[in-house]
Structures are given as C-alpha cells and as structure tokens.
Amino acid sequence: MPVDVLLGLQWGDEGKGKVVDVFTPHYDIVARFQGGPNAGHTIVFNGRKYVLHLIPSGIFHPNTACIIGNGVVLDPITLKKEIENLEASGEQIRDRIYISRRTHLILPTHKLLDQASEQSKEDKKIGSTLRGIGPTYMDKTGRNGLRVGDLLSENFEQKHQQLIDKHKKLLDDYYGFEYDLEASAAEFAEAVEFLKSLNLINSEYYLNNALKEGKKILAEGAQGTLLDIEFGSYPFVTSSNTTTSGACTGLGVPPSSIGKVFGIFKAYCTRVGSGPFPTELNDDIGERIRQEGSEFGATTGRPRRCGWIDLPLLKYAIQLNGVTDLIMTKADVLSIMDEIKICSAYLTEEGETQEVPFSYSENVEPIYDTFPGWKKDITKARSKKDLPAELISYIELLESYLEVPVTFVSVGPDREQILETEPMAV
Ligand code: GDP
Ligand code: IMO
Ligand code: MG
C-alpha cells in the first residue's frame, strides 16, 4: 500500500487537522513528518474542540497508530502537556503514539534564541510562533542537535550541557536580551523523563514494515507550501520542507511509495505573521472574512491576515507537490459575500504572468475576475446536490484553472461538515 500525503497549499491553517481526522478511519497509521509545535491543528466533534500541536490529528480514532517522524522537531514540554491534557479529558492515547528516535529536540534555549533573533530583527520580523523551530533546525543542519534517541545514551547530560553552553554564548551576543534559564530547567527535566517513558522507535523501519504488510499510511503536513523553506516566500517562511518531498525525508519512506497527494486550501486565503501576500485585503472585506471565519491563530491567537484566493500561487503549490486531489475548506465563510474575487494572474513590469515571481510580491499587481456570491447557508450541505449553482461554478472554474479535481468540500469546522464531490475511495 502507498503512503498518501495530505498537506496545505497556502500559508498554513487550511484545515489540515479537521480533514486528517475525517480521513483517519481509512488509514492504519497517521504520521507527522515536519514542523513542530508551531502547528495548531483544530478538530471539532461531539461539540468539543481540540487543538493539536505535536500529536498527529489521527489520534481520536482508537485503531490508528500516530507517528511523530524524524523530520519533526519536538518540544518535550509541549508534548507532555498535550498528552496529559488529552488524557485528562478522557482520551487514552499514549500507547498509540510512536516517536522516532531521530526526531530532534527543542530545548528551552532554542525558544529563547527564537525570541532573541526575532527581537533583533526590529521591523523585519518573520512573525515566528517563537516555539524554537528555526534554532532547532539550525542545530540539526549544523550538526549540533540533540535527538530523542540521545536521551537514552549515557552521556546525554554532557551533550545537553554542551549545547546549552553554546546557546548561552549566542544569547549573550544579543545585546540587551534578558533571560532566565532556571525557570524552565526543572520543567524540561520532568518532560524528558516523561518522553523517555513513551514508545520511542526507529520509525523508518516501523513505517516501511507496515507498508510491506499492506497497511495504509497518511502523512500529515504542517504549515503550508508557501511557508516551505525552499519555495515559500523566503525569508518569511518556516524552517522545514512542507512539501511532498518532505514526507519522504521526514519519515524515511521512498518517493516511489507515495500514492495520493491531497492538497488542501481555503476558498479564500490567509496568512499569519509577516511577509508578502499579493491578494491581501486591508479593508472591511478582509475584516468581515476574519470575523466570519474566526481567523485567529490556533497556536498564538494572532489575527490572521485575510485575502482573496490566489490561483497562480495555488497552481505553483500543486506543481511542487504533485497534488492528485484538491480539498477546499471554508467556502461557508464566503456565503456572506455579494461577490467573490479570484486572482487569476499578476501584472508585473514585464506584463501579465501566471508565474510566481521570485519575491512573491514586489511590483506585482493581482488581476482579478469577479463572480457572484452564493449568499446561502451551506453548512448543512452533505452532497454536491446541496450546493448552490454559483458555488459549483466557482469550484468548476478552480478545477479548470488548476487542472486537478476538487474531491472534497468542507462546509464547517465539525467532523460531520464535509462532502465528497467526486466519487473517490480514500
Ligand atoms: P490547520 O492548521 O490546517 O489544521 O488549520 P487550523 O486548525 O489552524 O485552522 C483552521 C480553522 O478553521 C479551525 O478553527 C477549524 O476548526 C476551522 N475549519 C476547518 N474547516 C472549516 C470549514 O470548512 N469551515 C469553517 N467555517 N471552519 C473550518
Ligand atoms: P499549521 O500547521 C500558519 C508561520 C508563522 C511565521 C512563520 C515562521 O497550523 O498550518 P515559525 O514558528 O515556524 O518560525 O514561524 O510561519 N507559521 C504558521 N502559519 N500555520 C502554521 O502551522 C504555522 N507555522 C508557522 O506565523 O509567519
Ligand atoms: Mg493551524
């Protein structure tokens, strides 16, 4: 059986958590392959809302194993809190979580370095979630990092202290940055002991063996393609590969094992943090979308910037990921609009283009087509025939531009609020 991948095609928060939860009954294993607690994946069912940062979104289904892959960066403090909170609400989950020994650890000093780096950037801030993501991946690629498997080695404490000492020197170079290391030391030590009690595995073997046994695996992306370290709106990106290829390196499964690639996008577009956003609406319409769509970050609570859908960017993301199926979320939010705009090309100094420019936004003016809104409540729609004709035309237009079918449409945050538009066996 192949590994299917579900990932975001915009700047994150497309509704990945919700749809992974809906798809999970069709899979034996759900695996996170990159990012870390910068992610906030929301799942709503039975009148309750859960936000996951590190635990894969398949966790609410008792027959599915959840893997935190080698490509993830893991904060033991966040993981302990997340598991304990879920268990306190009655979910028995820890036996179903498996963590790669190769996963890199986020230390409290990584979070301090993230803060110090952001502070020093003044008006050039990336808008990081300050969860220590960038500094941890820097230590990984700089070959200084600590991994989950190191926790079991005799000289862990020595390696740990060496890394803290290195970080202290770096922190001292940030003029005026004050910090208190003692505050988190005991909490970190406790969280490390907790982590050691979990299932720590060689997940590349676990996953490849599962494939041989015919099991079905769903790789769950975090962030979105436009935040990818290679192809995103650099430097306003995260520090990992958020694309399909990241699933291979972040789990240790070969490219030939990839099956379906589900690309998920909102019917409009949002971004949290700084950086280019060609179709951003800095006006009343943007504010209405923000309020109607509850567009506030699931990790930091920051207001998300809102704008119209940007087809050149979506097409770029589809190309980079080899998307086979599109999933559209939050069309219900646009029900308030009299008319809806779609950016179908850009006007640049060289003329009209559908290609994403190097800088994403410099000297770029979006060219819009305008469509009538559907102005109907679609939150109770459960099949294509329940959708208004204007929305079906909107979807058909996207499909013809993007050359990939929209196979699912989500019409609200709840697990039940989704419909399949094309017959497709997941
Ligand atoms: P993720 O990071 O991609 O998992 O997305 P987030 O959870 O950060 O943000 C998506 C938000 O939209 C969450 O509050 C979801 O509960 C909500 N959501 C998901 N799908 C839909 C939908 O189709 N309609 C509406 N109105 N809300 C949705
Ligand atoms: P999910 O998985 C939206 C953004 C941050 C910032 C930039 C870098 O919930 O879709 P980082 O903390 O990685 O150093 O931040 O990336 N960002 C996200 N935006 N959704 C996310 O995750 C994000 N994770 C990081 O706001 O602009
Ligand atoms: Mg999110």
Short mmCIF file of C-alpha atoms in Angstrom, two decimals, residues 21 42-50 57 59-61 86 91 413-416:
data_model
loop_
_atom_site.label_atom_id
_atom_site.label_comp_id
_atom_site.label_asym_id
_atom_site.label_seq_id
_atom_site.Cartn_x
_atom_site.Cartn_y
_atom_site.Cartn_z
CA ASP A 21 -9.36 13.41 11.42
CA THR A 42 -8.05 22.03 15.12
CA ILE A 43 -10.50 19.14 15.32
CA VAL A 44 -14.16 19.55 16.28
CA PHE A 45 -16.58 16.74 17.10
CA ASN A 46 -19.36 15.99 19.58
CA GLY A 47 -19.49 19.66 20.48
CA ARG A 48 -15.85 19.73 21.61
CA LYS A 49 -12.85 21.44 20.06
CA TYR A 50 -9.27 20.15 20.31
CA SER A 57 -4.55 14.53 14.02
CA ILE A 59 -5.29 10.44 17.49
CA PHE A 60 -9.04 10.42 18.11
CA HIS A 61 -9.50 7.10 16.33
CA LEU A 86 -5.99 14.96 26.30
CA GLU A 91 -8.85 10.15 25.79
CA PRO A 413 -15.41 23.08 11.39
CA ASP A 414 -17.19 19.94 12.59
CA ARG A 415 -16.13 16.44 11.57
CA GLU A 416 -19.59 15.96 10.02
#
